[in-house]
Amino acid sequence: MQRVCFLLKVRQDRLAEYRERHTAVWPEMLDALSATGWHNYSLFLREDGLLVGYLETEDFTAAKAAMEATEVNARWQAEMAPLFESLDGRSDEAMTPLTEVFHLA
């Protein structure tokens, strides 16, 4: 299982909206994430807007591509993109994994 961690930046003036939208993620979005191999997916948000994402998957490139092919992801990304700083496109396109340097199993 591949562990993936990535960073994004939420606009400070949109933090409350970002949190609110994640209290009620669309059921079809949750189903699509699970069906395309996104497991143990978590998001952590700091008060300055730093967003840390973590997930586990067999193959991040394949899981990301499978999600990008879904209609629900396109709708979700279109709604969420304005909440982020410095994104040219969708937030899922900016998910660049960090390099893991240590893991205690």
PDB file of C-alpha atoms in Angstrom:
ATOM      1  CA  MET A   1       0.000   0.000   0.000  1.00  0.00           C
ATOM      2  CA  GLN A   2       1.386   3.398  -0.991  1.00  0.00           C
ATOM      3  CA  ARG A   3       1.089   6.224   1.560  1.00  0.00           C
ATOM      4  CA  VAL A   4       0.637   9.657  -0.034  1.00  0.00           C
ATOM      5  CA  CYS A   5       0.910  13.049   1.643  1.00  0.00           C
ATOM      6  CA  PHE A   6       0.425  16.365  -0.167  1.00  0.00           C
ATOM      7  CA  LEU A   7       0.107  20.072   0.642  1.00  0.00           C
ATOM      8  CA  LEU A   8      -2.284  22.707  -0.702  1.00  0.00           C
ATOM      9  CA  LYS A   9      -3.157  26.209   0.487  1.00  0.00           C
ATOM     10  CA  VAL A  10      -6.730  27.291   1.234  1.00  0.00           C
ATOM     11  CA  ARG A  11      -7.460  31.012   0.988  1.00  0.00           C
ATOM     12  CA  GLN A  12      -7.647  32.427   4.505  1.00  0.00           C
ATOM     13  CA  ASP A  13     -10.856  34.281   3.741  1.00  0.00           C
ATOM     14  CA  ARG A  14     -12.451  30.948   2.650  1.00  0.00           C
ATOM     15  CA  LEU A  15     -11.384  28.712   5.577  1.00  0.00           C
ATOM     16  CA  ALA A  16     -14.842  28.566   7.144  1.00  0.00           C
ATOM     17  CA  GLU A  17     -16.439  27.690   3.805  1.00  0.00           C
ATOM     18  CA  TYR A  18     -13.826  24.993   3.154  1.00  0.00           C
ATOM     19  CA  ARG A  19     -14.499  23.411   6.546  1.00  0.00           C
ATOM     20  CA  GLU A  20     -18.267  23.628   6.053  1.00  0.00           C
ATOM     21  CA  ARG A  21     -18.160  21.957   2.634  1.00  0.00           C
ATOM     22  CA  HIS A  22     -16.253  19.038   4.129  1.00  0.00           C
ATOM     23  CA  THR A  23     -18.844  18.418   6.822  1.00  0.00           C
ATOM     24  CA  ALA A  24     -21.193  17.239   4.068  1.00  0.00           C
ATOM     25  CA  VAL A  25     -19.149  15.788   1.196  1.00  0.00           C
ATOM     26  CA  TRP A  26     -21.512  14.537  -1.498  1.00  0.00           C
ATOM     27  CA  PRO A  27     -22.281  10.818  -1.101  1.00  0.00           C
ATOM     28  CA  GLU A  28     -21.482  10.217  -4.784  1.00  0.00           C
ATOM     29  CA  MET A  29     -18.055  11.849  -4.261  1.00  0.00           C
ATOM     30  CA  LEU A  30     -17.350   9.585  -1.288  1.00  0.00           C
ATOM     31  CA  ASP A  31     -18.426   6.551  -3.333  1.00  0.00           C
ATOM     32  CA  ALA A  32     -16.186   7.584  -6.250  1.00  0.00           C
ATOM     33  CA  LEU A  33     -13.161   8.037  -3.981  1.00  0.00           C
ATOM     34  CA  SER A  34     -13.619   4.597  -2.481  1.00  0.00           C
ATOM     35  CA  ALA A  35     -14.306   2.949  -5.850  1.00  0.00           C
ATOM     36  CA  THR A  36     -11.169   4.443  -7.409  1.00  0.00           C
ATOM     37  CA  GLY A  37      -8.802   3.261  -4.677  1.00  0.00           C
ATOM     38  CA  TRP A  38      -8.563   6.198  -2.241  1.00  0.00           C
ATOM     39  CA  HIS A  39      -8.375   4.702   1.265  1.00  0.00           C
ATOM     40  CA  ASN A  40      -7.821   6.175   4.720  1.00  0.00           C
ATOM     41  CA  TYR A  41      -8.092   9.637   3.123  1.00  0.00           C
ATOM     42  CA  SER A  42      -7.739  12.513   5.599  1.00  0.00           C
ATOM     43  CA  LEU A  43      -7.420  16.288   5.324  1.00  0.00           C
ATOM     44  CA  PHE A  44      -5.898  18.507   8.020  1.00  0.00           C
ATOM     45  CA  LEU A  45      -6.261  22.294   7.908  1.00  0.00           C
ATOM     46  CA  ARG A  46      -4.100  24.810   9.752  1.00  0.00           C
ATOM     47  CA  GLU A  47      -5.420  28.284  10.649  1.00  0.00           C
ATOM     48  CA  ASP A  48      -3.156  29.955   8.077  1.00  0.00           C
ATOM     49  CA  GLY A  49      -4.748  27.848   5.316  1.00  0.00           C
ATOM     50  CA  LEU A  50      -2.094  25.140   4.993  1.00  0.00           C
ATOM     51  CA  LEU A  51      -3.916  21.948   4.007  1.00  0.00           C
ATOM     52  CA  VAL A  52      -2.244  18.578   4.551  1.00  0.00           C
ATOM     53  CA  GLY A  53      -3.790  15.630   2.756  1.00  0.00           C
ATOM     54  CA  TYR A  54      -3.026  11.971   3.450  1.00  0.00           C
ATOM     55  CA  LEU A  55      -4.278   8.813   1.774  1.00  0.00           C
ATOM     56  CA  GLU A  56      -3.344   5.228   1.165  1.00  0.00           C
ATOM     57  CA  THR A  57      -3.697   3.556  -2.217  1.00  0.00           C
ATOM     58  CA  GLU A  58      -2.230   0.760  -4.297  1.00  0.00           C
ATOM     59  CA  ASP A  59      -1.141   3.183  -7.039  1.00  0.00           C
ATOM     60  CA  PHE A  60      -1.580   6.947  -6.623  1.00  0.00           C
ATOM     61  CA  THR A  61      -1.157   7.718 -10.312  1.00  0.00           C
ATOM     62  CA  ALA A  62      -3.863   5.198 -11.232  1.00  0.00           C
ATOM     63  CA  ALA A  63      -6.179   6.251  -8.386  1.00  0.00           C
ATOM     64  CA  LYS A  64      -5.836   9.911  -9.339  1.00  0.00           C
ATOM     65  CA  ALA A  65      -6.474   9.171 -13.024  1.00  0.00           C
ATOM     66  CA  ALA A  66      -9.531   7.073 -12.168  1.00  0.00           C
ATOM     67  CA  MET A  67     -10.940   9.907 -10.057  1.00  0.00           C
ATOM     68  CA  GLU A  68     -10.229  12.461 -12.787  1.00  0.00           C
ATOM     69  CA  ALA A  69     -12.343  10.354 -15.159  1.00  0.00           C
ATOM     70  CA  THR A  70     -15.459  10.662 -12.990  1.00  0.00           C
ATOM     71  CA  GLU A  71     -18.138  13.260 -13.608  1.00  0.00           C
ATOM     72  CA  VAL A  72     -18.618  13.897  -9.885  1.00  0.00           C
ATOM     73  CA  ASN A  73     -14.944  14.805  -9.472  1.00  0.00           C
ATOM     74  CA  ALA A  74     -15.170  17.405 -12.240  1.00  0.00           C
ATOM     75  CA  ARG A  75     -18.150  19.030 -10.487  1.00  0.00           C
ATOM     76  CA  TRP A  76     -16.468  18.906  -7.067  1.00  0.00           C
ATOM     77  CA  GLN A  77     -13.198  20.370  -8.343  1.00  0.00           C
ATOM     78  CA  ALA A  78     -15.012  23.180 -10.176  1.00  0.00           C
ATOM     79  CA  GLU A  79     -16.728  24.176  -6.930  1.00  0.00           C
ATOM     80  CA  MET A  80     -13.645  23.838  -4.750  1.00  0.00           C
ATOM     81  CA  ALA A  81     -10.947  25.456  -6.952  1.00  0.00           C
ATOM     82  CA  PRO A  82     -11.850  29.056  -5.987  1.00  0.00           C
ATOM     83  CA  LEU A  83     -11.184  28.209  -2.328  1.00  0.00           C
ATOM     84  CA  PHE A  84      -7.480  27.566  -2.966  1.00  0.00           C
ATOM     85  CA  GLU A  85      -4.517  29.891  -3.442  1.00  0.00           C
ATOM     86  CA  SER A  86      -2.315  29.698  -6.527  1.00  0.00           C
ATOM     87  CA  LEU A  87      -4.086  26.985  -8.444  1.00  0.00           C
ATOM     88  CA  ASP A  88      -3.999  26.930 -12.195  1.00  0.00           C
ATOM     89  CA  GLY A  89      -6.793  24.452 -12.707  1.00  0.00           C
ATOM     90  CA  ARG A  90      -8.236  21.992 -10.229  1.00  0.00           C
ATOM     91  CA  SER A  91      -6.985  21.217  -6.748  1.00  0.00           C
ATOM     92  CA  ASP A  92      -6.560  17.534  -7.615  1.00  0.00           C
ATOM     93  CA  GLU A  93      -4.078  18.508 -10.342  1.00  0.00           C
ATOM     94  CA  ALA A  94      -1.911  20.234  -7.699  1.00  0.00           C
ATOM     95  CA  MET A  95      -1.681  17.176  -5.439  1.00  0.00           C
ATOM     96  CA  THR A  96       2.056  16.574  -5.655  1.00  0.00           C
ATOM     97  CA  PRO A  97       3.109  13.872  -3.197  1.00  0.00           C
ATOM     98  CA  LEU A  98       5.764  14.715  -0.647  1.00  0.00           C
ATOM     99  CA  THR A  99       8.737  12.374  -0.369  1.00  0.00           C
ATOM    100  CA  GLU A 100       8.456  10.055   2.602  1.00  0.00           C
ATOM    101  CA  VAL A 101      11.677  10.047   4.627  1.00  0.00           C
ATOM    102  CA  PHE A 102      10.600   7.953   7.610  1.00  0.00           C
ATOM    103  CA  HIS A 103       7.825   5.509   8.542  1.00  0.00           C
ATOM    104  CA  LEU A 104       7.453   3.599  11.799  1.00  0.00           C
ATOM    105  CA  ALA A 105       5.505   0.447  10.998  1.00  0.00           C
TER     106      ALA A 105
END
